[in-house]
Amino acid sequence: MDDWDTVTKIGSKTTGGASQRETVVRGKAALNAAQRSGTIIGTEKKFATGNPTTKSAVEGQRLTKVDRSDDIVPVQKVNPEIGAAIRDRRSKDPYKMTQSDLAKKVNAQANDIKTLESGQAIKNQALLNKVARVLKISPKTGKPLDEEPAKASSSKK
């Protein structure tokens, strides 16, 4: 019988015959022992597509590239003019309140309001929008919003 006429069944559920099962050899020593015994050896390279361990190596390369970049991007801080506008608006009569009162209204820490007013805070647009909504000022310029429509309506008359 020729090699071309035989059928090889691989797996644990194969039945029939007392043929020798295929084994997976791990390591150099076992491979050399199989070669010395004269058995037929077939090697194949397995490619794992979608294996999460391969993706992490690529991600690590990206992170290394970012670490090596020379340009340092400064952190965006709140404009000091906006901080001054918040401080001025908070101290005026209809909105008169302390930093801790304003912090309670916007659900933030009093220290966050303090750094926001001093212009030292890292730009947090969500907090800035909340403060601007309570004090009725523009979050971009710090100008009062309730005085502008009054001027616009009086100029139309």
XYZ file of C-alpha atoms in Angstrom:
157
model
C 0.000 0.000 0.000
C 1.242 3.446 -0.888
C 1.410 6.487 1.411
C -1.102 8.244 -0.816
C -3.770 5.634 -0.092
C -3.732 5.909 3.690
C -5.986 8.268 5.654
C -4.721 9.948 8.806
C -7.260 10.692 11.521
C -6.260 13.198 14.135
C -7.997 13.804 17.433
C -9.144 12.037 20.568
C -12.395 10.694 19.072
C -10.824 8.753 16.235
C -11.689 5.076 16.297
C -10.583 2.053 14.461
C -7.208 0.441 14.263
C -4.271 0.479 16.537
C -2.496 3.156 14.580
C -0.121 5.467 16.321
C -1.640 8.842 17.218
C -0.117 12.131 16.268
C 1.640 13.862 19.134
C 2.670 17.433 19.609
C 6.300 17.808 20.559
C 7.227 20.725 22.774
C 10.828 21.734 23.248
C 14.124 21.070 21.480
C 15.004 17.933 23.443
C 11.810 16.103 22.486
C 12.226 17.152 18.855
C 15.809 15.831 18.748
C 14.718 12.524 20.332
C 11.994 12.114 17.688
C 14.511 12.794 14.917
C 16.925 10.195 16.337
C 14.195 7.536 16.511
C 13.478 8.034 12.820
C 9.844 9.010 13.044
C 8.335 11.253 10.429
C 8.300 14.835 11.636
C 6.078 17.563 10.259
C 6.453 21.136 11.431
C 4.072 24.006 10.911
C 4.022 27.569 12.096
C 0.856 28.674 13.852
C -0.263 32.244 13.376
C -2.534 33.619 16.064
C -4.804 36.266 14.611
C -6.773 38.170 17.199
C -4.686 36.950 20.104
C -4.703 39.743 22.687
C -1.074 39.150 23.626
C 0.078 40.197 20.148
C -1.899 43.437 20.318
C -0.228 44.500 23.553
C 3.201 44.394 21.900
C 1.999 46.783 19.205
C 0.472 49.041 21.839
C 3.763 49.037 23.721
C 5.553 50.152 20.573
C 3.160 53.085 20.254
C 3.687 54.062 23.864
C 7.455 53.903 23.444
C 7.197 56.147 20.413
C 5.165 58.681 22.394
C 7.678 58.535 25.255
C 10.535 59.288 22.896
C 8.930 62.356 21.377
C 10.788 65.541 22.238
C 7.934 68.010 22.074
C 6.327 68.547 25.457
C 2.759 69.762 25.296
C 1.897 72.133 28.145
C -1.294 71.462 30.072
C -4.108 73.855 29.217
C -4.918 76.168 32.113
C -7.984 78.322 32.667
C -7.651 81.845 31.331
C -6.945 84.238 34.262
C -9.510 86.667 32.825
C -12.227 84.042 33.246
C -11.057 83.400 36.820
C -11.263 87.114 37.575
C -14.726 87.295 35.992
C -15.898 84.401 38.190
C -14.471 86.089 41.302
C -16.062 89.457 40.437
C -19.441 87.968 39.560
C -19.487 85.798 42.708
C -18.815 88.821 44.933
C -21.550 91.057 43.394
C -24.959 91.465 45.016
C -27.444 89.206 43.189
C -24.940 86.314 43.085
C -23.130 87.112 46.351
C -21.815 83.835 47.769
C -18.639 82.307 49.156
C -16.410 79.903 47.293
C -17.789 77.006 49.330
C -21.395 78.052 48.543
C -20.577 78.127 44.824
C -18.814 74.775 45.149
C -21.936 73.238 46.717
C -24.124 74.590 43.914
C -21.919 73.100 41.197
C -21.172 69.903 43.165
C -17.417 70.493 43.410
C -14.755 71.074 46.046
C -14.155 74.592 47.399
C -10.480 74.155 46.481
C -11.495 73.622 42.828
C -13.301 76.976 42.831
C -10.296 78.624 44.496
C -7.865 77.353 41.846
C -10.365 78.210 39.100
C -10.585 81.812 40.269
C -6.813 82.140 40.625
C -6.243 80.919 37.052
C -3.995 78.067 38.215
C -6.556 75.310 37.540
C -6.142 72.820 34.746
C -8.905 73.448 32.256
C -11.948 71.407 33.238
C -14.655 72.398 30.790
C -17.417 70.578 32.677
C -16.712 72.470 35.901
C -16.307 75.726 34.004
C -19.697 75.225 32.314
C -21.407 74.511 35.648
C -19.921 77.616 37.282
C -20.803 79.718 34.239
C -24.405 78.446 34.321
C -24.814 79.309 38.031
C -23.235 82.772 37.689
C -24.778 83.414 34.251
C -21.500 84.229 32.517
C -19.965 83.013 29.275
C -17.657 80.020 29.891
C -15.391 81.140 27.041
C -15.044 84.861 27.692
C -16.287 85.326 31.251
C -18.603 88.167 30.229
C -22.016 88.371 31.918
C -24.829 86.854 29.878
C -27.815 88.542 31.541
C -26.598 92.102 30.865
C -26.067 91.603 27.120
C -29.712 90.872 26.184
C -30.875 93.926 28.176
C -28.544 96.170 26.182
C -29.607 94.540 22.918
C -33.318 94.955 23.633
C -32.901 98.625 24.635
C -30.978 99.400 21.437
C -33.817 98.015 19.275
C -36.345 100.507 20.669
